[in-house]
């Protein structure tokens, strides 16, 4: 038998009181009753659906879209009510998973056929011919497509970051936060006649890295290289990861607002460290899976105060911009930032 809304509120308040105390119970009671009042006045048509009449208060929006209040307040202030709702709605959709077709091993058409034969729904990439999207990853885990290196699981935004390097034959390249080596493999597949150094502070992650690159266990905060030796560097820095909430919804509950500044300081320190290993005239690609200003353009602008560089269009085959910001409700991809810096 379906319970009335007020009965649900009563049970929720009792549970909150029993588990978390009277203060939490009072907060839950206030929020839920305000939510019911807004439903009754038709300010909300359906939970989780963008409102058509009027704007929701931050506490109600937090309930409707299941986001922490600090993030609701932050994004409402930055984007305005309507775009914030678009963002929350998009991040609550079931995730799509990006793949990279390794085109010297298989054609795109062949890859699509094999993926569809696994029962997967396949969509084209948003920007790149080599990118495909599928609705699930589980059928791929033991399949020949991965085992025989015919495809790679790689976000399209990460693929765009690698393309931003615009590599030339003979270049010595540093992947400064290599992780599992996804970008390193892409670099080696994309460019010919280059030498690649993959740096990471985790031995377990490096164990998965592409053996075509030189693997070095180390910390990008203290880049273990002497002098300006690299022609190109990609720094996919640790970040708040707020751009990938659609794939990892737990992030929104694990993060606190002060984490953003914490990562910003860390990113700036890493950028300073690896920059000193880049040749004059060389290029550094800075990327993060976040679209927060403190972690993106603010880091770049702060860096301008201590180093000489020019911002160059990272993706000239797509647009004419000094840097790239992927807002999920605009691009349909993960939230991401890419800047390409030329050392002067």
Short mmCIF file of C-alpha atoms in Angstrom, two decimals:
data_model
loop_
_atom_site.label_atom_id
_atom_site.label_comp_id
_atom_site.label_asym_id
_atom_site.label_seq_id
_atom_site.Cartn_x
_atom_site.Cartn_y
_atom_site.Cartn_z
CA UNK A 1 0.00 0.00 0.00
CA UNK A 2 1.39 3.39 -0.99
CA UNK A 3 2.23 5.62 1.96
CA UNK A 4 1.20 9.28 2.08
CA UNK A 5 3.87 11.92 1.74
CA UNK A 6 3.35 13.10 5.30
CA UNK A 7 3.69 9.54 6.60
CA UNK A 8 7.01 9.24 4.76
CA UNK A 9 8.18 12.51 6.33
CA UNK A 10 7.23 11.27 9.79
CA UNK A 11 9.13 7.99 9.32
CA UNK A 12 12.16 9.81 7.90
CA UNK A 13 12.27 12.20 10.85
CA UNK A 14 11.96 9.35 13.35
CA UNK A 15 14.79 7.48 11.63
CA UNK A 16 17.00 10.59 11.57
CA UNK A 17 16.34 11.17 15.27
CA UNK A 18 17.16 7.57 16.20
CA UNK A 19 20.32 7.38 14.09
CA UNK A 20 21.72 10.91 14.17
CA UNK A 21 20.04 12.85 16.98
CA UNK A 22 17.43 15.53 17.44
CA UNK A 23 19.29 18.30 15.57
CA UNK A 24 19.54 16.25 12.38
CA UNK A 25 15.90 15.19 12.77
CA UNK A 26 14.85 18.83 12.94
CA UNK A 27 16.79 19.65 9.79
CA UNK A 28 15.31 16.67 7.90
CA UNK A 29 11.81 17.65 9.02
CA UNK A 30 12.23 21.26 7.86
CA UNK A 31 13.64 20.36 4.45
CA UNK A 32 11.09 17.66 3.65
CA UNK A 33 8.11 19.76 4.73
CA UNK A 34 9.34 22.69 2.65
CA UNK A 35 9.72 20.28 -0.26
CA UNK A 36 6.10 19.15 0.15
CA UNK A 37 4.89 22.75 0.26
CA UNK A 38 6.67 23.51 -2.99
CA UNK A 39 5.15 20.44 -4.63
CA UNK A 40 1.69 21.54 -3.48
CA UNK A 41 2.20 24.99 -4.97
CA UNK A 42 3.34 23.33 -8.23
CA UNK A 43 6.84 24.72 -8.13
CA UNK A 44 8.13 21.18 -8.73
CA UNK A 45 6.47 19.00 -11.36
CA UNK A 46 8.40 15.77 -10.67
CA UNK A 47 11.43 15.00 -8.52
CA UNK A 48 14.61 15.03 -10.58
CA UNK A 49 12.99 16.88 -13.49
CA UNK A 50 13.94 20.46 -14.29
CA UNK A 51 11.28 22.76 -12.85
CA UNK A 52 9.17 24.69 -15.31
CA UNK A 53 7.72 27.32 -12.98
CA UNK A 54 9.94 29.31 -10.68
CA UNK A 55 13.28 28.50 -9.15
CA UNK A 56 13.89 26.02 -6.37
CA UNK A 57 15.52 27.09 -3.15
CA UNK A 58 19.03 25.65 -2.59
CA UNK A 59 17.93 23.23 0.14
CA UNK A 60 15.08 21.89 -2.00
CA UNK A 61 17.31 21.63 -5.05
CA UNK A 62 19.76 19.64 -2.94
CA UNK A 63 16.98 17.17 -2.08
CA UNK A 64 15.50 16.96 -5.59
CA UNK A 65 18.82 16.35 -7.33
CA UNK A 66 20.59 14.59 -4.45
CA UNK A 67 23.60 16.90 -4.19
CA UNK A 68 25.25 18.40 -1.10
CA UNK A 69 24.10 21.92 -0.29
CA UNK A 70 27.54 23.48 -0.62
CA UNK A 71 27.80 22.25 -4.21
CA UNK A 72 24.26 23.41 -5.01
CA UNK A 73 25.02 26.87 -3.65
CA UNK A 74 28.37 27.00 -5.44
CA UNK A 75 27.04 26.05 -8.87
CA UNK A 76 23.90 28.19 -8.58
CA UNK A 77 26.10 31.19 -7.84
CA UNK A 78 28.43 30.42 -10.74
CA UNK A 79 26.00 29.29 -13.44
CA UNK A 80 22.65 30.72 -12.38
CA UNK A 81 19.59 28.71 -11.47
CA UNK A 82 18.63 27.32 -14.90
CA UNK A 83 22.09 26.17 -15.94
CA UNK A 84 22.74 24.73 -12.48
CA UNK A 85 19.61 22.60 -12.86
CA UNK A 86 20.78 21.47 -16.29
CA UNK A 87 24.11 20.49 -14.76
CA UNK A 88 22.55 18.55 -11.87
CA UNK A 89 20.11 16.84 -14.21
CA UNK A 90 22.90 15.80 -16.58
CA UNK A 91 25.13 14.48 -13.82
CA UNK A 92 22.26 12.31 -12.55
CA UNK A 93 21.83 10.53 -15.88
CA UNK A 94 23.09 6.94 -16.28
CA UNK A 95 26.74 7.19 -17.37
CA UNK A 96 28.10 6.48 -20.81
CA UNK A 97 31.60 5.06 -21.11
CA UNK A 98 34.09 6.25 -23.71
CA UNK A 99 36.38 3.97 -25.67
CA UNK A 100 39.28 4.71 -27.99
CA UNK A 101 39.52 2.67 -31.16
CA UNK A 102 43.18 1.78 -31.76
CA UNK A 103 42.91 2.38 -35.47
CA UNK A 104 46.13 0.72 -36.58
CA UNK A 105 44.81 -2.53 -35.08
CA UNK A 106 41.13 -2.41 -36.09
CA UNK A 107 38.82 -0.22 -38.14
CA UNK A 108 36.10 1.78 -36.46
CA UNK A 109 33.38 -0.15 -38.33
CA UNK A 110 34.85 -3.48 -37.21
CA UNK A 111 35.01 -2.25 -33.62
CA UNK A 112 31.38 -1.13 -33.69
CA UNK A 113 30.26 -4.50 -35.05
CA UNK A 114 32.16 -6.40 -32.36
CA UNK A 115 30.78 -4.15 -29.63
CA UNK A 116 27.21 -4.55 -30.85
CA UNK A 117 27.72 -8.33 -30.98
CA UNK A 118 28.46 -8.11 -27.25
CA UNK A 119 25.01 -6.62 -26.74
CA UNK A 120 26.26 -3.08 -26.20
CA UNK A 121 24.62 0.13 -27.33
CA UNK A 122 27.23 2.08 -29.30
CA UNK A 123 27.29 5.82 -30.01
CA UNK A 124 29.87 7.93 -31.89
CA UNK A 125 32.26 10.26 -30.09
CA UNK A 126 31.33 13.89 -29.54
CA UNK A 127 34.47 15.30 -31.20
CA UNK A 128 36.92 12.55 -32.16
CA UNK A 129 36.58 9.89 -34.85
CA UNK A 130 38.52 7.46 -32.68
CA UNK A 131 36.04 7.77 -29.79
CA UNK A 132 32.99 5.60 -29.19
CA UNK A 133 30.53 5.45 -26.29
CA UNK A 134 28.94 2.33 -24.81
CA UNK A 135 26.34 1.90 -22.10
CA UNK A 136 28.24 -0.77 -20.12
CA UNK A 137 31.82 -1.93 -19.62
CA UNK A 138 31.32 -5.35 -18.01
CA UNK A 139 31.02 -7.33 -21.31
CA UNK A 140 34.40 -5.92 -22.41
CA UNK A 141 36.50 -6.95 -19.44
CA UNK A 142 37.44 -10.42 -20.71
CA UNK A 143 36.86 -9.75 -24.40
CA UNK A 144 39.46 -9.86 -27.19
CA UNK A 145 38.86 -6.18 -27.94
CA UNK A 146 40.71 -5.23 -24.78
CA UNK A 147 42.93 -8.29 -24.53
CA UNK A 148 44.32 -7.84 -28.05
CA UNK A 149 44.63 -4.04 -27.72
CA UNK A 150 41.99 -3.28 -30.34
CA UNK A 151 40.32 -0.70 -28.13
CA UNK A 152 41.17 1.15 -24.92
CA UNK A 153 38.86 2.38 -22.18
CA UNK A 154 39.61 6.10 -22.19
CA UNK A 155 37.40 9.14 -21.64
CA UNK A 156 37.06 11.30 -24.73
CA UNK A 157 38.23 14.31 -22.72
CA UNK A 158 41.44 12.42 -21.88
CA UNK A 159 41.84 11.61 -25.58
CA UNK A 160 41.48 15.32 -26.38
CA UNK A 161 44.21 16.13 -23.85
CA UNK A 162 46.63 13.80 -25.65
CA UNK A 163 45.73 15.36 -29.02
CA UNK A 164 46.51 18.76 -27.45
CA UNK A 165 50.19 17.78 -27.28
CA UNK A 166 50.35 18.07 -31.11
CA UNK A 167 53.47 15.91 -31.08
CA UNK A 168 56.27 15.94 -33.62
CA UNK A 169 58.51 12.97 -34.55
CA UNK A 170 61.66 12.78 -32.45
CA UNK A 171 60.13 14.49 -29.41
CA UNK A 172 61.04 13.50 -25.87
CA UNK A 173 57.78 13.53 -23.92
CA UNK A 174 56.96 13.34 -20.20
CA UNK A 175 53.64 11.98 -18.92
CA UNK A 176 54.00 13.52 -15.47
CA UNK A 177 51.11 11.81 -13.65
CA UNK A 178 50.86 8.68 -15.73
CA UNK A 179 48.53 6.65 -13.52
CA UNK A 180 47.59 3.37 -15.20
CA UNK A 181 49.24 4.50 -18.43
CA UNK A 182 46.11 5.15 -20.48
CA UNK A 183 47.43 8.44 -21.84
CA UNK A 184 50.91 6.99 -22.33
CA UNK A 185 49.52 4.22 -24.53
CA UNK A 186 47.52 6.77 -26.50
CA UNK A 187 50.61 8.91 -27.02
CA UNK A 188 52.58 5.93 -28.34
CA UNK A 189 49.71 4.90 -30.62
CA UNK A 190 49.20 8.42 -31.93
CA UNK A 191 52.73 9.57 -32.65
CA UNK A 192 55.66 7.91 -34.41
CA UNK A 193 59.34 8.28 -33.62
CA UNK A 194 58.93 9.72 -30.15
CA UNK A 195 60.42 8.79 -26.78
CA UNK A 196 58.10 8.77 -23.79
CA UNK A 197 58.81 8.84 -20.06
CA UNK A 198 55.91 7.81 -17.80
CA UNK A 199 56.21 9.14 -14.24
CA UNK A 200 53.97 8.14 -11.34
CA UNK A 201 54.31 7.83 -7.57
CA UNK A 202 52.51 4.47 -7.42
CA UNK A 203 54.37 1.28 -8.30
CA UNK A 204 51.11 -0.65 -8.59
CA UNK A 205 49.77 1.82 -11.16
CA UNK A 206 53.02 1.83 -13.11
CA UNK A 207 52.82 -1.97 -13.35
CA UNK A 208 49.93 -1.48 -15.80
CA UNK A 209 51.75 1.12 -17.91
CA UNK A 210 52.75 0.71 -21.54
CA UNK A 211 56.16 -0.95 -21.80
CA UNK A 212 56.93 1.07 -24.92
CA UNK A 213 57.61 3.98 -22.57
CA UNK A 214 60.33 4.39 -19.95
CA UNK A 215 58.73 3.92 -16.54
CA UNK A 216 59.93 5.97 -13.56
CA UNK A 217 58.63 5.77 -10.00
CA UNK A 218 58.64 9.30 -8.64
CA UNK A 219 56.67 12.34 -7.52
CA UNK A 220 55.75 15.11 -9.96
CA UNK A 221 56.13 17.57 -7.08
CA UNK A 222 59.85 16.78 -7.17
CA UNK A 223 60.35 15.79 -10.81
CA UNK A 224 63.51 13.62 -10.80
CA UNK A 225 65.15 15.01 -13.94
CA UNK A 226 68.11 17.33 -14.43
CA UNK A 227 67.70 20.41 -16.58
CA UNK A 228 65.30 21.35 -19.35
CA UNK A 229 65.21 18.05 -21.20
CA UNK A 230 61.65 17.51 -22.49
CA UNK A 231 60.13 18.77 -25.72
CA UNK A 232 56.60 18.22 -24.41
CA UNK A 233 54.96 17.44 -21.08
CA UNK A 234 51.43 16.40 -20.22
CA UNK A 235 50.38 17.08 -16.63
CA UNK A 236 47.00 15.49 -15.95
CA UNK A 237 47.03 16.66 -12.36
CA UNK A 238 45.24 15.25 -9.31
CA UNK A 239 42.02 17.19 -8.76
CA UNK A 240 38.64 17.29 -7.02
CA UNK A 241 37.22 15.07 -9.81
CA UNK A 242 33.93 17.00 -9.70
CA UNK A 243 33.75 16.70 -13.48
CA UNK A 244 33.22 12.92 -13.35
CA UNK A 245 30.36 12.74 -10.83
CA UNK A 246 28.14 11.13 -13.47
CA UNK A 247 30.41 8.07 -13.49
CA UNK A 248 31.36 8.27 -9.81
CA UNK A 249 28.42 9.76 -7.85
CA UNK A 250 30.12 9.01 -4.54
CA UNK A 251 32.51 11.90 -5.25
CA UNK A 252 29.89 14.54 -4.47
CA UNK A 253 29.49 13.18 -0.94
CA UNK A 254 33.18 12.60 -0.29
CA UNK A 255 34.31 16.06 -1.29
CA UNK A 256 34.20 19.18 0.86
CA UNK A 257 34.42 22.70 -0.50
CA UNK A 258 37.86 23.29 1.00
CA UNK A 259 39.15 20.30 -1.00
CA UNK A 260 39.05 22.48 -4.11
CA UNK A 261 41.65 24.91 -2.76
CA UNK A 262 43.70 21.99 -1.44
CA UNK A 263 43.94 20.53 -4.94
CA UNK A 264 44.57 23.96 -6.45
CA UNK A 265 47.71 24.38 -4.32
CA UNK A 266 48.84 20.87 -5.21
CA UNK A 267 48.32 21.47 -8.94
CA UNK A 268 50.24 24.73 -8.84
CA UNK A 269 53.17 23.05 -7.07
CA UNK A 270 53.27 20.24 -9.63
CA UNK A 271 53.09 22.70 -12.51
CA UNK A 272 56.08 24.63 -11.13
CA UNK A 273 58.07 21.43 -10.64
CA UNK A 274 57.63 19.91 -14.10
CA UNK A 275 57.84 23.25 -15.92
CA UNK A 276 61.52 23.51 -15.05
CA UNK A 277 62.12 20.26 -16.97
CA UNK A 278 60.63 21.65 -20.21
CA UNK A 279 62.81 23.09 -22.99
CA UNK A 280 62.34 26.69 -24.09
CA UNK A 281 59.95 26.53 -27.05
CA UNK A 282 58.47 23.31 -25.71
CA UNK A 283 54.84 22.77 -24.80
CA UNK A 284 53.09 21.67 -21.62
CA UNK A 285 49.50 20.44 -21.60
CA UNK A 286 47.78 20.98 -18.25
CA UNK A 287 44.54 19.08 -17.70
CA UNK A 288 42.16 18.17 -14.87
CA UNK A 289 38.80 16.38 -14.70
CA UNK A 290 37.25 19.43 -13.05
CA UNK A 291 35.75 22.68 -14.30
CA UNK A 292 36.17 24.62 -11.05
CA UNK A 293 37.97 27.95 -11.67
CA UNK A 294 40.37 27.45 -8.74
CA UNK A 295 41.69 24.24 -10.33
CA UNK A 296 41.71 25.44 -13.92
CA UNK A 297 42.19 28.94 -15.24
CA UNK A 298 43.11 30.35 -11.81
CA UNK A 299 46.09 27.97 -11.66
CA UNK A 300 47.20 29.15 -15.10
CA UNK A 301 46.75 32.84 -14.28
CA UNK A 302 48.67 32.47 -11.01
CA UNK A 303 51.46 30.70 -12.90
CA UNK A 304 51.73 33.70 -15.26
CA UNK A 305 53.09 35.72 -12.35
CA UNK A 306 56.25 33.61 -12.07
CA UNK A 307 56.91 32.06 -15.50
CA UNK A 308 56.89 33.25 -19.12
CA UNK A 309 54.63 31.35 -21.47
CA UNK A 310 52.01 31.79 -24.16
CA UNK A 311 48.62 30.12 -24.07
CA UNK A 312 48.04 28.37 -27.39
CA UNK A 313 44.87 26.86 -28.81
CA UNK A 314 45.00 23.26 -27.55
CA UNK A 315 42.63 21.88 -30.18
CA UNK A 316 42.83 23.99 -33.34
CA UNK A 317 41.03 21.34 -35.39
CA UNK A 318 37.92 21.89 -33.23
CA UNK A 319 37.77 25.58 -32.29
CA UNK A 320 39.72 28.79 -31.79
CA UNK A 321 40.13 29.22 -28.03
CA UNK A 322 42.99 29.79 -25.61
CA UNK A 323 41.88 26.82 -23.50
CA UNK A 324 39.15 24.19 -23.43
CA UNK A 325 36.52 23.78 -20.71
CA UNK A 326 34.06 20.91 -20.96
CA UNK A 327 30.84 21.66 -19.08
CA UNK A 328 28.85 18.41 -19.06
CA UNK A 329 25.50 20.02 -19.88
CA UNK A 330 27.07 21.68 -22.95
CA UNK A 331 29.39 18.99 -24.34
CA UNK A 332 27.74 15.79 -23.09
CA UNK A 333 31.19 14.68 -21.88
CA UNK A 334 32.86 14.68 -18.49
CA UNK A 335 33.71 18.00 -16.90
CA UNK A 336 37.29 18.75 -17.97
CA UNK A 337 39.86 21.48 -18.58
CA UNK A 338 42.78 21.60 -21.03
CA UNK A 339 45.38 24.34 -21.48
CA UNK A 340 48.45 24.26 -23.76
CA UNK A 341 51.37 26.41 -22.60
CA UNK A 342 54.35 27.28 -24.80
CA UNK A 343 57.52 28.04 -22.84
CA UNK A 344 59.09 31.37 -23.81
#
